XYZ file of C-alpha atoms in Angstrom:
134
model
C 331.409 11.541 29.559
C 332.126 11.946 25.860
C 329.675 9.178 25.130
C 326.944 11.068 27.052
C 327.707 14.260 25.123
C 327.530 12.350 21.854
C 324.131 10.825 22.728
C 322.842 14.224 23.873
C 324.070 15.842 20.648
C 322.327 13.179 18.551
C 319.063 13.658 20.468
C 319.242 17.447 20.063
C 319.968 17.083 16.339
C 317.006 14.709 15.931
C 314.682 17.149 17.692
C 315.932 20.029 15.524
C 315.561 17.911 12.359
C 312.000 16.892 13.276
C 311.123 20.534 14.052
C 312.559 21.772 10.761
C 310.759 18.998 8.864
C 307.464 19.928 10.478
C 307.958 23.635 9.708
C 308.937 22.901 6.106
C 305.943 20.612 5.584
C 303.475 23.103 7.055
C 304.869 26.159 5.261
C 302.585 26.036 2.214
C 299.625 24.498 3.931
C 297.911 27.711 5.025
C 298.177 29.205 1.564
C 296.768 26.054 0.012
C 293.867 25.976 2.458
C 292.979 29.599 1.692
C 293.115 28.894 -2.043
C 290.888 25.840 -1.552
C 288.370 27.887 0.449
C 288.295 30.536 -2.291
C 287.696 27.896 -4.956
C 284.884 26.309 -2.900
C 283.293 29.739 -2.488
C 283.415 30.478 -6.211
C 282.096 27.004 -7.024
C 279.113 27.414 -4.699
C 278.303 30.837 -6.156
C 278.596 29.521 -9.718
C 276.419 26.504 -8.913
C 273.760 28.742 -7.407
C 273.879 31.116 -10.383
C 273.498 28.170 -12.748
C 270.381 26.906 -10.987
C 268.844 30.381 -10.958
C 269.527 30.824 -14.661
C 267.980 27.420 -15.369
C 264.948 28.484 -13.339
C 264.642 31.663 -15.414
C 264.702 29.612 -18.618
C 261.984 27.378 -17.173
C 259.938 30.464 -16.314
C 260.292 31.745 -19.886
C 259.059 28.351 -21.060
C 256.168 28.541 -18.581
C 257.421 25.449 -16.751
C 256.740 26.596 -13.201
C 257.323 23.199 -11.581
C 260.853 22.927 -12.935
C 261.501 26.557 -12.027
C 260.493 25.871 -8.431
C 262.816 22.869 -8.277
C 265.741 24.830 -9.732
C 265.174 27.692 -7.293
C 265.130 25.230 -4.421
C 268.363 23.637 -5.676
C 270.001 27.080 -5.746
C 269.462 27.643 -2.030
C 271.881 25.088 -0.548
C 275.079 26.312 -2.283
C 274.039 29.896 -1.623
C 273.618 29.172 2.086
C 277.039 27.500 2.218
C 278.610 30.529 0.540
C 276.849 32.883 2.959
C 278.034 30.857 5.941
C 281.624 30.977 4.647
C 281.419 34.740 4.243
C 280.062 35.083 7.770
C 282.826 32.856 9.166
C 285.384 34.941 7.297
C 284.050 38.196 8.714
C 282.759 39.520 5.372
C 279.476 40.886 6.661
C 278.534 42.946 3.590
C 278.922 39.961 1.255
C 277.024 37.737 3.694
C 274.214 40.294 3.856
C 274.053 40.438 0.052
C 273.682 36.654 -0.069
C 270.993 36.795 2.617
C 269.154 39.242 0.366
C 269.623 36.861 -2.568
C 268.131 34.037 -0.495
C 265.117 36.206 0.324
C 264.618 36.952 -3.385
C 264.906 33.234 -4.139
C 262.224 32.387 -1.584
C 259.932 35.042 -3.026
C 260.605 33.795 -6.584
C 259.825 30.258 -5.505
C 256.591 31.400 -3.870
C 255.570 33.302 -7.005
C 256.434 30.324 -9.227
C 254.173 28.202 -7.037
C 251.354 30.645 -7.788
C 252.149 30.451 -11.538
C 253.186 34.131 -11.531
C 255.673 35.322 -14.168
C 256.965 37.945 -11.712
C 259.051 35.112 -10.261
C 261.464 35.892 -13.084
C 262.013 39.423 -11.729
C 262.744 38.064 -8.254
C 265.182 35.534 -9.696
C 266.930 38.365 -11.519
C 267.171 40.342 -8.280
C 268.743 37.287 -6.623
C 271.331 37.143 -9.414
C 272.114 40.821 -8.931
C 272.569 40.305 -5.178
C 274.950 37.392 -5.822
C 276.881 39.554 -8.261
C 277.185 42.293 -5.626
C 278.418 39.786 -3.041
C 281.113 38.357 -5.280
C 282.756 41.711 -6.030
């Protein structure tokens, strides 16, 4: 009977040790995942801003083809950022990025027509991104 109690005690201790090890290993995981998501969000916003600013420089240099390409490249990271805001329940920020995407589409359309007003639309997109990241 003592041997049975000893085996049972060892099994219980192993289960407790495994449970504590799992809890200890997972304790910082949620915080790290949130920090990683925040960094991804900021990276996507910065990448989008960079492409828009490059497009504005191209528009100043009257290089409409490059401006169109840069504006198109700005859309993908902006859409990822918007989707993350929507998944996180941040509707106002997601709406601001939707507005920025609309301005980008209009700027791209104007750049395709060789219209310098594309610069104004690109600036409005930057302002919408700035409002979303506050």
